[in-house]
Coordinates of C-alpha atoms in Angstrom, one line a residue:
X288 CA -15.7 -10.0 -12.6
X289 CA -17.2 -9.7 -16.1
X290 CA -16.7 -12.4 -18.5
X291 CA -13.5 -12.4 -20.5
X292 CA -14.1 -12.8 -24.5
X293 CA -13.6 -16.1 -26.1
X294 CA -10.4 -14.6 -27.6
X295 CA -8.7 -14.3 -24.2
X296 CA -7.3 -17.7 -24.3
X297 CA -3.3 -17.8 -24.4
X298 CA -1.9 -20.9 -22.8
X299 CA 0.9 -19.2 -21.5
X300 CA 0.4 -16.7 -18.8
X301 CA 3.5 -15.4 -19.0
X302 CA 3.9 -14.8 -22.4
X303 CA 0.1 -13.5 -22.4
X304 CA 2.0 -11.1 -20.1
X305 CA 4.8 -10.2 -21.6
X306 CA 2.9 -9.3 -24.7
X307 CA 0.1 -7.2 -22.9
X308 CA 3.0 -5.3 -21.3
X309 CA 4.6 -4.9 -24.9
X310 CA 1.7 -3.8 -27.0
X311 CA 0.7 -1.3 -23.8
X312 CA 3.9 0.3 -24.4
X313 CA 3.6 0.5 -27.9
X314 CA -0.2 2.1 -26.9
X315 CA 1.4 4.5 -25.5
X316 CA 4.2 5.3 -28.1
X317 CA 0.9 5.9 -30.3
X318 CA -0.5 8.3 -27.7
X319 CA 2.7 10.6 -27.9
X320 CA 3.0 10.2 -32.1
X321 CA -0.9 11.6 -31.9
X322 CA 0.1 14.5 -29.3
X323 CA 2.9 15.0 -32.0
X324 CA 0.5 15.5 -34.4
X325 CA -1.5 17.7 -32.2
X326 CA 1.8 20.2 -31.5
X327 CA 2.4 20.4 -35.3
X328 CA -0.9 21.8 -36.2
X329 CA -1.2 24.1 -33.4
X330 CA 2.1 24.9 -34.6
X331 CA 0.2 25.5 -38.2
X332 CA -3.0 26.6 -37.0
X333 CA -0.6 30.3 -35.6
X334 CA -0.3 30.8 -39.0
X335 CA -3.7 30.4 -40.5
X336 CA -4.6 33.5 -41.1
X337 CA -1.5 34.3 -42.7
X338 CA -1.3 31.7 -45.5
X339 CA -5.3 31.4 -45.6
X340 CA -6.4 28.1 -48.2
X341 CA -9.4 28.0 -50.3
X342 CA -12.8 26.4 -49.1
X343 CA -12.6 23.2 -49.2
X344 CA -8.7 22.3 -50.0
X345 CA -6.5 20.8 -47.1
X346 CA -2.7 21.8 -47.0
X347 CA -0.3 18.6 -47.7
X348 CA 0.7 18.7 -44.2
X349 CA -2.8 18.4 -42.9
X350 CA -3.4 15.7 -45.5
X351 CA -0.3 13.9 -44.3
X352 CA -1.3 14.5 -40.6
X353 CA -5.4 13.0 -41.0
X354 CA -3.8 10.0 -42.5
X355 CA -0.8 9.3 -39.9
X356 CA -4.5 9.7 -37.6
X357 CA -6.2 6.9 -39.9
X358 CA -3.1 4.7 -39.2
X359 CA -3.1 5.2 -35.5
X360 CA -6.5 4.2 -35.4
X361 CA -6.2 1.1 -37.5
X362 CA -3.0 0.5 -35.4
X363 CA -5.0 1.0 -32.0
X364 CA -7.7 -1.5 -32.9
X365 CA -5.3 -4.0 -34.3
X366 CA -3.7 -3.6 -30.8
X367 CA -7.0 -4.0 -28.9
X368 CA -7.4 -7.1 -30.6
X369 CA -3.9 -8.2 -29.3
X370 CA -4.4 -7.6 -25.6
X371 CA -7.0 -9.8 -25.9
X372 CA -5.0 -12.7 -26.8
X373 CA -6.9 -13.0 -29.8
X374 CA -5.4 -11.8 -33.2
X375 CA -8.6 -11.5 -35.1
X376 CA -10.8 -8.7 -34.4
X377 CA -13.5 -8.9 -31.6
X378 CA -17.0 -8.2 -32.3
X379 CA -17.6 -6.8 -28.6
X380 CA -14.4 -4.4 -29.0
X381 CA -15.0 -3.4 -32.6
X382 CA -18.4 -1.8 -31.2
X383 CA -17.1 -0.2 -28.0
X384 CA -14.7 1.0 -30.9
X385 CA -17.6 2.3 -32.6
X386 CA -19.6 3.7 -30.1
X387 CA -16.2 5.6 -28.8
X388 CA -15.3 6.8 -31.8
X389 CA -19.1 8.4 -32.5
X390 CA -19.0 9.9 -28.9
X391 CA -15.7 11.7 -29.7
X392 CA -17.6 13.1 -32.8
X393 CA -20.2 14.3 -30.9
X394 CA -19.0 16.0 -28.0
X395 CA -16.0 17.5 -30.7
X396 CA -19.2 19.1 -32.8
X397 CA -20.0 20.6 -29.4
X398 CA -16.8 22.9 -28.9
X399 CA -18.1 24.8 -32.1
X400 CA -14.6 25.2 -33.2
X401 CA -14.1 26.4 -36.9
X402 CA -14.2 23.0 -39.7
X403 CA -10.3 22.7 -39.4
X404 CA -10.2 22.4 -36.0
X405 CA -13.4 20.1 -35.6
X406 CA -11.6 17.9 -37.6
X407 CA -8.7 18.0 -35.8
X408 CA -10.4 17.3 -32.4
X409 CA -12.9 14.3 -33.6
X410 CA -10.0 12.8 -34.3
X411 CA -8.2 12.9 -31.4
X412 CA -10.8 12.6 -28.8
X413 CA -11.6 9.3 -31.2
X414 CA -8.4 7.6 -30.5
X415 CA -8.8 8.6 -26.7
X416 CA -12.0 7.3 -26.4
X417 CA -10.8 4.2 -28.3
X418 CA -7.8 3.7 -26.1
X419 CA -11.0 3.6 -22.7
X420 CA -12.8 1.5 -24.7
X421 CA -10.0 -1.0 -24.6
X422 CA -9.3 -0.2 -21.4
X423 CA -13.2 -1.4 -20.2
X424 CA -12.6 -4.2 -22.2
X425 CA -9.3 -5.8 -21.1
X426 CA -9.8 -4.3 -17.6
X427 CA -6.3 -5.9 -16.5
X428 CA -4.3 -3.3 -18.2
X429 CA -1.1 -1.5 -17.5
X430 CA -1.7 1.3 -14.9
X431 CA -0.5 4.0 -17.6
X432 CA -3.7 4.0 -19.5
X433 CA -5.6 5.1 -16.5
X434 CA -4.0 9.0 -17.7
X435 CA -5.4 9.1 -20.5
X436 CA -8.9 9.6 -19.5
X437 CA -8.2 12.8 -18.7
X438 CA -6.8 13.7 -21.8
X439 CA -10.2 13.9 -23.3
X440 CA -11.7 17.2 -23.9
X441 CA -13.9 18.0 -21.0
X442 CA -12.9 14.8 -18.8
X443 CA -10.4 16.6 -16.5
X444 CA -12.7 18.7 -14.4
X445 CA -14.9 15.4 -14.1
X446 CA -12.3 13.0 -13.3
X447 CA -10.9 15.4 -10.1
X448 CA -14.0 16.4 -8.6
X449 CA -15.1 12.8 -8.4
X450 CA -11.8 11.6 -7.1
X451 CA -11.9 14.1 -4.3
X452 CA -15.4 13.2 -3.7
X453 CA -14.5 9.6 -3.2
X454 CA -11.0 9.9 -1.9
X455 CA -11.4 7.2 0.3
X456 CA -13.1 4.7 -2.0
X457 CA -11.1 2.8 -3.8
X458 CA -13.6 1.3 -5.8
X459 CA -14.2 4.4 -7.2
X460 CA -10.5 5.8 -8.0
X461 CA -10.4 2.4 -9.9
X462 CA -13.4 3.2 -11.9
X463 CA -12.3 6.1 -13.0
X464 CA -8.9 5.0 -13.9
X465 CA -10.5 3.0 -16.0
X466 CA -13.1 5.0 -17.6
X467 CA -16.0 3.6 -16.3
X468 CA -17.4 7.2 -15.7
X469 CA -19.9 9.2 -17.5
X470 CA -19.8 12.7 -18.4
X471 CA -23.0 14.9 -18.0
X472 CA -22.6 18.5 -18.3
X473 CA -26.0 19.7 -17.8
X474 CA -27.1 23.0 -15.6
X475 CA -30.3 24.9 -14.5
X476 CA -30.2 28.4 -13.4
X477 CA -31.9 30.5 -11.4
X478 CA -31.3 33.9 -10.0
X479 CA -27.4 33.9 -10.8
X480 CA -27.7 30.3 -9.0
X481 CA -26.1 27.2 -11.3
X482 CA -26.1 23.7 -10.9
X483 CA -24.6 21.5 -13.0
X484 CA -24.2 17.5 -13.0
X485 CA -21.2 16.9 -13.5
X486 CA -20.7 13.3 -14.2
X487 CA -21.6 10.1 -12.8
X488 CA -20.9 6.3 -12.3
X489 CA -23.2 3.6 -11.5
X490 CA -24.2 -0.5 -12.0
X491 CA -27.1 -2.6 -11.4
X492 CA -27.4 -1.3 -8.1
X493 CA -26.2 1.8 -7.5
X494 CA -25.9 5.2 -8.8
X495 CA -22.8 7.6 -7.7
X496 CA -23.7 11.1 -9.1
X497 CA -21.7 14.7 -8.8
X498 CA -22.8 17.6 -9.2
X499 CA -21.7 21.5 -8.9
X500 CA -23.2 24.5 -7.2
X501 CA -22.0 27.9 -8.5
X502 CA -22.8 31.7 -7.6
X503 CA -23.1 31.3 -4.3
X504 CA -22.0 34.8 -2.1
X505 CA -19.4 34.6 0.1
X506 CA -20.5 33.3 3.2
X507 CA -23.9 32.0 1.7
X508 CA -25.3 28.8 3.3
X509 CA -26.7 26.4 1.0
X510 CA -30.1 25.2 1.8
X511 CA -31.3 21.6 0.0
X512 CA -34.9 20.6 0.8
X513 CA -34.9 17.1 -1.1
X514 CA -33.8 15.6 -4.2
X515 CA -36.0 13.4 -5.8
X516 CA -35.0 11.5 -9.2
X517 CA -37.7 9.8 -11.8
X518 CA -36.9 8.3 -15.1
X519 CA -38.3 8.8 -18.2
X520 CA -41.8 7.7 -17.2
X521 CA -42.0 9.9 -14.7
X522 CA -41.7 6.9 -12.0
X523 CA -39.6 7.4 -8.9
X524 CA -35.7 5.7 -9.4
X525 CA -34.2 4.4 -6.0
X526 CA -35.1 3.1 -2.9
X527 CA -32.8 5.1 -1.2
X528 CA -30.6 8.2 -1.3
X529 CA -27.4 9.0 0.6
X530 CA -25.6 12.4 0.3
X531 CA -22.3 13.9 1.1
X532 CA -21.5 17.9 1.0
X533 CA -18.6 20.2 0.6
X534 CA -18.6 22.3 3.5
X535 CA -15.9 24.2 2.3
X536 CA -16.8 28.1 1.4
X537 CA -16.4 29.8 -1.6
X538 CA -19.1 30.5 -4.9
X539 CA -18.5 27.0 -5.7
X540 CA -19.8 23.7 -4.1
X541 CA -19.5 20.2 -4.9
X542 CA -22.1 17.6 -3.9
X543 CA -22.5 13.8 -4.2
X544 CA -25.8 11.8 -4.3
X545 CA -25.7 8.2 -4.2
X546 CA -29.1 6.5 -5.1
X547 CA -30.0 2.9 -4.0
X548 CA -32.0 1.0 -6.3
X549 CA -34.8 -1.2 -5.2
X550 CA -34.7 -5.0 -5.3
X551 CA -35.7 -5.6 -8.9
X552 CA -35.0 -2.3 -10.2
X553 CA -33.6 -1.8 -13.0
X554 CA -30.8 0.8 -13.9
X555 CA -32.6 3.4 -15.8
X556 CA -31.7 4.9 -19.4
X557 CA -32.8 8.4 -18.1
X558 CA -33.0 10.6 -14.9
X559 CA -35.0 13.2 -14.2
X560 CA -33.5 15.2 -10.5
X561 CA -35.5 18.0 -9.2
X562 CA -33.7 19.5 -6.3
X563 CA -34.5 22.6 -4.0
X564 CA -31.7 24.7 -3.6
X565 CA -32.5 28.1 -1.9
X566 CA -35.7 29.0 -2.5
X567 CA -35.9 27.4 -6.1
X568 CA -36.3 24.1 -8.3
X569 CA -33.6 23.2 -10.4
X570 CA -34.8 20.5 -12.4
X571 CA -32.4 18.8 -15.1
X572 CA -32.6 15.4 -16.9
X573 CA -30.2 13.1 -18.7
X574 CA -29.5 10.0 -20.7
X575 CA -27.7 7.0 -18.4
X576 CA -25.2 4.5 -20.2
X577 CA -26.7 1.3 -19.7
X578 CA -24.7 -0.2 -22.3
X579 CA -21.5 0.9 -20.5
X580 CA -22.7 0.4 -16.9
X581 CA -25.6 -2.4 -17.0
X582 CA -25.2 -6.1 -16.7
X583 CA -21.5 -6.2 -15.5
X584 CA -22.3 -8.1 -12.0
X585 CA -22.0 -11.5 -11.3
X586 CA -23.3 -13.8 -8.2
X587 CA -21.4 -17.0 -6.8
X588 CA -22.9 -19.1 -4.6
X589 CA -22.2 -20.3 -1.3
X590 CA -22.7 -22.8 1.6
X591 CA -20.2 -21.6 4.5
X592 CA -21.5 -21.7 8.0
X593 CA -19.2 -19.8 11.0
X594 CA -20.1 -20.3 14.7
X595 CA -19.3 -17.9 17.3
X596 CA -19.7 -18.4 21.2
X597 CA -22.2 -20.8 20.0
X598 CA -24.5 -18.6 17.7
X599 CA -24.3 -19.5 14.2
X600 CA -23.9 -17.3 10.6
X601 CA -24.4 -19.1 7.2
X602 CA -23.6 -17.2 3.8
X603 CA -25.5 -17.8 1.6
X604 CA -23.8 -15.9 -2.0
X605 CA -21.6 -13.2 -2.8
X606 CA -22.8 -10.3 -5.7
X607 CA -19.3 -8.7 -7.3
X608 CA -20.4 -5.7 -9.0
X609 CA -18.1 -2.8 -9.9
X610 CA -19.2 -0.8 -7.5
X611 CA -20.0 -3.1 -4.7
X612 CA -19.7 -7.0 -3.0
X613 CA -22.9 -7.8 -1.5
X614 CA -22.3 -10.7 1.0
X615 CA -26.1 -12.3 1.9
X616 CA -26.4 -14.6 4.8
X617 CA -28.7 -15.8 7.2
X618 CA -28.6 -16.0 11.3
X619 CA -29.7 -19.8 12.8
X620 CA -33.2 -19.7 13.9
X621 CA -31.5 -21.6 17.3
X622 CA -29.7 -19.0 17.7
X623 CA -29.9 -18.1 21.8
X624 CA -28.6 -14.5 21.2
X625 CA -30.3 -12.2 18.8
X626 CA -27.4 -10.9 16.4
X627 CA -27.0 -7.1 15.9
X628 CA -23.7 -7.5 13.5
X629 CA -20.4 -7.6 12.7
X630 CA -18.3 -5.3 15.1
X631 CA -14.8 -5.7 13.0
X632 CA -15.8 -7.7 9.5
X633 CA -13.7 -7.0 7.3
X634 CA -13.2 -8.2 3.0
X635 CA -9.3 -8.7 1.5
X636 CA -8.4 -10.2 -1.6
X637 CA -5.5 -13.1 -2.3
X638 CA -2.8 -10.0 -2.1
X639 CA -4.2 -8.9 1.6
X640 CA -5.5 -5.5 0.1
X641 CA -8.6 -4.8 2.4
X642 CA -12.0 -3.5 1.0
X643 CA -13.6 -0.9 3.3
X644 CA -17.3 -1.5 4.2
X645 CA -19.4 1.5 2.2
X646 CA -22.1 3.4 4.2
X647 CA -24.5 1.0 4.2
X648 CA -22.1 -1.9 4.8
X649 CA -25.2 -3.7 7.3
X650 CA -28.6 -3.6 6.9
X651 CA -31.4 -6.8 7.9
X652 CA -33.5 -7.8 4.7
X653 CA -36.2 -10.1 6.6
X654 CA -36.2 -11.8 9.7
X655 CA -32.7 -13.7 10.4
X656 CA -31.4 -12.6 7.2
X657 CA -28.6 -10.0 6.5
X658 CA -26.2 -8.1 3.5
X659 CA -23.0 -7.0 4.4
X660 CA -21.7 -4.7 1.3
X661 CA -18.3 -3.8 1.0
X662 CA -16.2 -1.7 -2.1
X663 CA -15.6 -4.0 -4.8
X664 CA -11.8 -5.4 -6.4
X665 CA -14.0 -5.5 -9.8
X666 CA -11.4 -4.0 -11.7
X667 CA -8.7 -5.5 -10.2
X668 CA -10.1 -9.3 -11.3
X669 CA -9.0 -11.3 -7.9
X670 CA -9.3 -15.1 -7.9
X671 CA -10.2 -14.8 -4.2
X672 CA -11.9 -13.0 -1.4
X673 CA -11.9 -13.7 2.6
X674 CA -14.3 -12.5 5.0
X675 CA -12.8 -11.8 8.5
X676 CA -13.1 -11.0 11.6
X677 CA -13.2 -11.1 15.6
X678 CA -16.6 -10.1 16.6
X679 CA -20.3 -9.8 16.7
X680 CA -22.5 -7.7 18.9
X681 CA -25.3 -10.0 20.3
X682 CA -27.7 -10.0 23.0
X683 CA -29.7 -13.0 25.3
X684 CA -33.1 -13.5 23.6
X685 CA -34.4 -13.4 27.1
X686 CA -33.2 -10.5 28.5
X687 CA -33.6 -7.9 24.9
X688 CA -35.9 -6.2 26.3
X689 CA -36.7 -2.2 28.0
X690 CA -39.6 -1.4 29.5
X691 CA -40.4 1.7 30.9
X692 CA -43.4 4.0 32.1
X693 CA -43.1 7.4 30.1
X694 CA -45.6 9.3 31.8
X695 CA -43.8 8.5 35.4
X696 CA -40.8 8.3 34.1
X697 CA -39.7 5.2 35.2
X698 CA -37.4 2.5 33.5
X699 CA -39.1 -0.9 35.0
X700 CA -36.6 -3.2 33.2
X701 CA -33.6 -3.5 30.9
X702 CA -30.6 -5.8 29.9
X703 CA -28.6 -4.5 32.7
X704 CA -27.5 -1.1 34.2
X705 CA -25.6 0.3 31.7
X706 CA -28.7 1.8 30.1
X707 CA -30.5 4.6 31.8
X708 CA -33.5 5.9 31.6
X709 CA -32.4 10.3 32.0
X710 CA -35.7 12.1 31.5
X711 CA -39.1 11.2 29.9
X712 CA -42.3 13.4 28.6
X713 CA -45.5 12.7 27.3
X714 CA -47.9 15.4 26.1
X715 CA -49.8 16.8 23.0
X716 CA -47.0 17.4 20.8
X717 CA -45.8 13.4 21.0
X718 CA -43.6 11.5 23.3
X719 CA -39.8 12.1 24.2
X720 CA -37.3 9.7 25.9
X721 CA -33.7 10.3 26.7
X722 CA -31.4 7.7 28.1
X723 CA -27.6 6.9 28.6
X724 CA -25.6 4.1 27.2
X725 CA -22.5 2.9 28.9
X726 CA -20.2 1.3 26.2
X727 CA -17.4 -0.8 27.7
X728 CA -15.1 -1.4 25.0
X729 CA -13.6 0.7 22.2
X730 CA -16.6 0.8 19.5
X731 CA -17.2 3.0 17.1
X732 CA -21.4 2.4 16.8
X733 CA -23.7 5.2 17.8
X734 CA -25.9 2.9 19.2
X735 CA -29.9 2.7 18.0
X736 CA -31.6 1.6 21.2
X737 CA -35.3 2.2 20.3
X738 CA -37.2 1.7 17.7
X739 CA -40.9 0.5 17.4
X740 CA -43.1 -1.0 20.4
X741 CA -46.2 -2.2 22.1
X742 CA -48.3 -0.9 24.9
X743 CA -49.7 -2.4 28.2
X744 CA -52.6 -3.9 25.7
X745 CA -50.0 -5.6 23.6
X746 CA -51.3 -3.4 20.4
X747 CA -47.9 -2.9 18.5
X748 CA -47.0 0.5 17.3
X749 CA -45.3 0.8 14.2
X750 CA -43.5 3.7 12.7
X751 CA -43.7 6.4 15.3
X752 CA -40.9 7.2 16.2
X753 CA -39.7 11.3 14.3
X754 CA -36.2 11.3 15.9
X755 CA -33.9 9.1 17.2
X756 CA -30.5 8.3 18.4
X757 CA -26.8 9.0 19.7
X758 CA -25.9 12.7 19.8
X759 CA -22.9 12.7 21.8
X760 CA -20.1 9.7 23.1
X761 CA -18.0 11.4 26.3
X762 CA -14.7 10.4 27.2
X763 CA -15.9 7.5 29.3
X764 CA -17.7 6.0 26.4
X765 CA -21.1 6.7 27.7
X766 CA -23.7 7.4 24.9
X767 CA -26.0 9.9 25.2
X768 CA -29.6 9.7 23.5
X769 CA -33.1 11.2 22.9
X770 CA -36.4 9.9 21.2
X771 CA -39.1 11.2 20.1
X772 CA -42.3 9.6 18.8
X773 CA -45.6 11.0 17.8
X774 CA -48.5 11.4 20.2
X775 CA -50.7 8.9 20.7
X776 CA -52.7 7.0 23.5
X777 CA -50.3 4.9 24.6
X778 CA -51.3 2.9 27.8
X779 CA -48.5 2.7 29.8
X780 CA -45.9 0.6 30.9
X781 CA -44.3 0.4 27.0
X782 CA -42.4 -2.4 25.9
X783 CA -39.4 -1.9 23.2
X784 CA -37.3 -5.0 21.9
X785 CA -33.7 -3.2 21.8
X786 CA -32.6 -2.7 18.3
X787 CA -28.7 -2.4 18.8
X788 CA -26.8 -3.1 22.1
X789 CA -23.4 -3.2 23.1
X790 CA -22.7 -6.3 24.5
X791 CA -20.5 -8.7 22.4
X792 CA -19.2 -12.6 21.7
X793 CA -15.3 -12.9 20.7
X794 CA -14.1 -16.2 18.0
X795 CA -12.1 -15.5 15.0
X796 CA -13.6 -16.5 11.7
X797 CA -12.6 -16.3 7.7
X798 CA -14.6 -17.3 5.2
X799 CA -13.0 -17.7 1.8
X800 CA -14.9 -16.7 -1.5
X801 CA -13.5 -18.7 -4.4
X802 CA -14.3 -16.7 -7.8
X803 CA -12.6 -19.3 -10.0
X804 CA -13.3 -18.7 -13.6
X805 CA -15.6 -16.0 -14.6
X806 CA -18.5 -17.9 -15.8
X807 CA -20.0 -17.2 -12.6
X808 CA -20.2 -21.2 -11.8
X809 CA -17.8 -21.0 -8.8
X810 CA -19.6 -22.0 -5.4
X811 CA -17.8 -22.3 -1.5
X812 CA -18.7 -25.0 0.4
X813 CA -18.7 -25.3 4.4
X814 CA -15.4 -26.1 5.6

């Protein structure tokens, strides 16, 4: 959804095509005449030590080879320039060129290979990095570009663990097809214990982060006791984190962190992570690409408004960012039913692909507003989007409420008898409630019943509650429950607005998102 350069303006989109599809396959002719070169110095490099030169004299073979490189170069940004439909160079690609080409230097001075060899690697990691960098800057490429990322030194390792960690977000195998990753590569040890961050990809709003455990025993559980991230201020990054974990066994572990920025945050240039991993504090830090991942989201507005058994849903804008589409909409205040979300919603593009909700697809910003957030088509550039579905879980205003006396256990009122109240305590050490939830219909919602609540005086308690939730779903769909809240003197009976509930309204409904051109201008209207 990022804005194509003024040069990307052929008329003809089928010779635009035609040529794209052209000057890829003469991309990759280029690719194998470099491996060529590659194989023929290896080739040379056997016999080094037998036909040593002197310091500071090349060979005529290596001298033809570094300039057959300086061609493929100049050819490779002559061809950059052609994909995007303009035949004068761009600005914006000559200094992703730039930038690629002096991060192939660096990280080839890292592999501390002998002069001959540096040489050799700068300038092939150059042209690979060059070829991502036009990658990133076309975005709608051939396919057969998305190999050569790993081809760079170092990238392989990178590019599989984070496809396995994500295997079932698209968004993410996209990203990395297309290079819009970042390679870390920095450990802590302690006591034969190694972490390492592997790599990481992010936007505006989000940060998706690997990272590596190694030296674990056979058998060894690994403990984490938080993670915690700053920049390089030393202020907190994130607003939230969400983490996945390899629960295979083995020495070797690999872990995901996804961090949540706040609402006005920006992404940062550094992280700091501190995590505690068995007794110890790794702490590691590292410099974030803004330049590659920052400022690549766009917002379109809209006015669409669905109704549903009578309870209305307007949506208000769509943010496309690479990593996510954050739909923002607001419940009617006249609502009758209070609205507890989406039970199939669903995001396609123009070619019917379907874009999964991500873990936190629902969440309520303030009062009757909502973000649904789904993976994002950013690198697939679709003119279109539809929002769909069947479904809403929503309950009567006037009848939303359970009220019970804990210290008799007693359930004095609720929406209706599927809910139960099992067993109730009240004593020193806090306040514990189990229930049962009969769910009638094939759902796959743990269902939240409780949350915070008010007391025979009407003084509302806020933030009590330490545990909470569905444990267990038997096979007649009937939920099973417990919460517990901290001690207090709460003067019974208690009084808890439900805060999910299985009872639902039925109407079909699909919104389309017009993207139009990306100038970000394009706005839906009601319809």
């Amino acid at each position: 959804m990022e804005e194509r350069p003024e040069g990307n303006k052929l008329n003809d989109p089928k010779r635009q095509n035609n040529r794209q599809k052209t000057e890829a396959s003469q991309l990759q002719g280029d690719q194998l005449e470099l491996s060529g070169i590659e194989e023929r110095r290896n080739q040379r490099d056997a016999g080094v030590s037998q036909a040593p030169t002197l310091e500071g004299t090349q060979s005529d073979d290596v001298q033809d080879d570094q300039e057959d490189v300086s061609e493929l170069e100049l050819r490779l940004s002559r061809l950059g320039a052609g994909l995007m439909g303009d035949p004068d160079s761009d600005p914006e690609l000559e200094r992703r060129a730039d930038a690629a080409i002096a991060a192939g230097l660096v990280a080839g001075k890292r592999r501390k290979r002998n002069t001959r060899r540096l040489r050799r690697t700068a300038a092939s990691m150059a042209a690979s990095f060059l070829v991502i960098a036009l990658c990133l800057a076309t975005i709608r490429v051939s396919p057969a570009f998305a190999s050569v990322v790993r081809q760079i030194p170092g990238m392989a390792s990178v590019v599989d663990i984070i496809r396995e960690q994500y295997d079932n977000n698209q968004t993410v195998q996209d990203a990395v097809d297309y290079g819009f990753m970042q390679q870390i590569g920095v450990s802590d040890e302690h006591d034969g214990l190694k972490l390492t961050v592997e790599g990481l990809i992010a936007d505006d709003y989000r940060i998706m982060l690997v990272y590596t455990v190694e030296g674990l025993k056979a058998g060894e559980p690994l403990g984490s006791l938080g993670t915690t991230f700053t920049d390089s201020a030393g202020r907190q990054v994130g607003g939230g984190y969400g983490s996945s974990y390899d629960s295979t066994e083995g020495t070797k572990r690999q872990q995901t962190i996804e961090i949540l920025l706040a609402k006005g945050e920006q992404l940062p240039d550094w992280l700091n992570m501190e995590v505690k991993l068995n007794g110890f504090l790794y702490k590691v830090g590292f410099p974030v690409d803004r330049e590659l991942f920052a400022g690549k989201s766009r917002t379109v507005a809209l006015d669409q408004t669905i109704e549903v058994e009578g309870q209305k849903l307007r949506f208000t804008s769509a943010r496309i960012s690479p990593l996510t589409v954050a739909i923002e909409a607001e419940y009617a205040e006249g609502n009758s039913m209070r609205m507890f979300g989406p039970v199939d919603m669903k995001l396609s593009d123009e070619t019917g692909t379907d874009w999964g909700g991500v873990s936190y697809s629902m969440g309520e910003l303030s009062g009757n507003k909502v973000r649904f957030e789904f993976q994002s088509p950013y690198f697939r550039q679709p003119k279109e989007l539809y929002l769909s579905g069947t479904a809403f879980r929503a309950q009567d205003k006037n009848n939303s409420q359970i009220i019970l006396d804990a210290e008799k256990g007693v359930l004095l009122k609720a929406p209706d008898d599927r809910v139960q109240l099992t067993s109730s305590s009240v004593g020193k050490n806090g306040m514990d409630l189990r229930f049962s939830l009969r769910v009638d219909r094939e759902d796959p919602l743990n269902y939240t019943l409780l949350n915070d609540f008010t007391d025979a005086t009407g003084k509302l308690y806020e933030g009590m509650s330490t545990q909470g939730g569905s444990s267990s779903t038997d096979e007649n769909n009937l939920q099973k429950s417990n919460y517990s809240f901290k001690s207090g003197d709460y003067k019974q009976p208690l009084t808890f607005e439900v805060y999910q509930y299985p009872n639902f309204i039925d109407g079909q409904y699909r919104v389309r998102i017009p993207l139009g051109d990306a100038d970000g201008t394009s706005s839906g209207k009601s319809h």
